[in-house]
């Protein structure tokens, strides 16, 4: 009997997806760059993949189990390079909406001079269509736009020291939550975030209960309740712009295909 494969997500402690366990959001990220290949995370031989599109993950898209889950829904290959990067100019904030998955997700905000340790997911055309769909990009009422981050305003440095001339990030269309002082609230992880939000809003507790567990249970797959929670954020004055609203957006009219159809999309430097 052979030894267990040390590269499986289970062996690496990366097998839990926030879609199945909302309070684990944003899920566990790898310790180092790697190649997601189905149920395994393998060593990565190269950091730049010019036939793919670089997308900066600020939330669960850097969680291998979540990526595997999303690709499996559309029977699309989950072979995805994940590359560690230092991104200067954005912070990880809190999306101004309640996700149908039962959590309040992350979204980037403009933060000049701030360096964030993030992952670049290098996606092929079919994979990019899947992630776009999962973030609501093609839908008029979807939560996110895919925006281009240019090297003119943002520094994207790989662990090799190589600089990318650009990349993409998913920016919430409704903005981000603020921290009460006029600055964007940082996303501390789902349990502390929900604990704080519920403690500060009786109306939110009326809708979602008193605990993070109740919040996730009530919100999950309840579209009407999630919409109520999203409106409540705005009504209670908790929302502010992310500062990324003026970036060049991926046009929904360019999304000519569905996930798996091979819609034509080009890397930002082409």
Coordinates of N, CA, C and O in Angstrom, one line a residue, residues 19 60-61 64-76 78 103 127 130-135 170 259:
X19 N -18.2 27.9 0.1 CA -19.6 27.7 -0.4 C -20.3 26.6 0.5 O -21.5 26.6 0.6
X60 N -12.5 34.5 -1.7 CA -12.5 33.1 -1.8 C -11.9 32.5 -3.1 O -11.7 31.3 -3.3
X61 N -11.7 33.4 -4.1 CA -11.1 32.9 -5.4 C -9.7 32.5 -5.2 O -9.1 31.9 -6.1
X64 N -8.3 27.2 -3.0 CA -8.3 26.1 -4.0 C -9.6 25.3 -4.0 O -10.1 25.0 -5.1
X65 N -10.2 25.1 -2.9 CA -11.4 24.3 -2.8 C -12.6 25.0 -3.4 O -13.4 24.4 -4.1
X66 N -12.6 26.4 -3.2 CA -13.6 27.2 -3.8 C -13.5 27.2 -5.4 O -14.5 27.1 -6.1
X67 N -12.3 27.4 -5.8 CA -12.1 27.4 -7.3 C -12.5 26.0 -7.9 O -13.1 26.0 -8.9
X68 N -12.1 24.9 -7.2 CA -12.4 23.6 -7.7 C -13.9 23.5 -7.8 O -14.5 22.9 -8.8
X69 N -14.6 23.9 -6.8 CA -16.1 23.9 -6.7 C -16.7 24.6 -7.9 O -17.6 24.1 -8.5
X70 N -16.2 25.8 -8.1 CA -16.8 26.7 -9.2 C -16.6 26.0 -10.6 O -17.5 26.0 -11.4
X71 N -15.4 25.5 -10.8 CA -15.2 24.9 -12.1 C -16.0 23.6 -12.3 O -16.5 23.4 -13.4
X72 N -16.1 22.9 -11.2 CA -16.9 21.6 -11.4 C -18.3 21.9 -11.7 O -19.0 21.0 -12.4
X73 N -18.9 23.0 -11.3 CA -20.3 23.3 -11.6 C -20.6 23.3 -13.1 O -21.7 23.0 -13.6
X74 N -19.5 23.7 -13.9 CA -19.7 23.9 -15.3 C -18.8 22.9 -16.1 O -18.7 23.0 -17.3
X75 N -18.3 21.9 -15.4 CA -17.5 20.8 -16.0 C -16.3 21.5 -16.8 O -16.0 21.0 -17.9
X76 N -15.7 22.5 -16.2 CA -14.6 23.2 -16.8 C -13.3 22.7 -16.0 O -13.4 22.5 -14.8
X78 N -10.2 22.5 -13.8 CA -9.8 23.3 -12.7 C -8.3 23.4 -12.5 O -7.7 23.5 -11.5
X103 N -22.8 34.5 3.2 CA -21.7 35.3 3.8 C -21.7 36.7 3.3 O -22.3 37.0 2.2
X127 N -12.4 29.2 -18.0 CA -12.3 29.5 -16.5 C -12.7 30.9 -16.2 O -13.4 31.1 -15.2
X130 N -16.4 31.3 -16.2 CA -17.0 30.7 -15.0 C -16.9 31.7 -13.8 O -17.8 31.9 -13.1
X131 N -15.7 32.2 -13.6 CA -15.5 33.2 -12.5 C -16.3 34.4 -12.7 O -16.9 34.9 -11.8
X132 N -16.3 34.9 -13.9 CA -17.2 36.1 -14.2 C -18.6 35.8 -13.8 O -19.3 36.6 -13.2
X133 N -19.1 34.6 -14.2 CA -20.5 34.3 -13.9 C -20.7 34.2 -12.4 O -21.8 34.6 -11.9
X134 N -19.8 33.6 -11.7 CA -19.9 33.4 -10.3 C -19.9 34.7 -9.5 O -20.5 34.8 -8.4
X135 N -19.3 35.8 -10.1 CA -19.3 37.1 -9.5 C -20.4 38.0 -10.0 O -20.5 39.1 -9.6
X170 N -12.1 41.9 -9.2 CA -13.6 42.0 -9.1 C -13.9 43.1 -8.1 O -13.6 43.0 -7.0
X259 N -20.1 30.1 -19.6 CA -19.0 29.3 -19.1 C -18.8 28.0 -19.9 O -19.8 27.3 -20.1

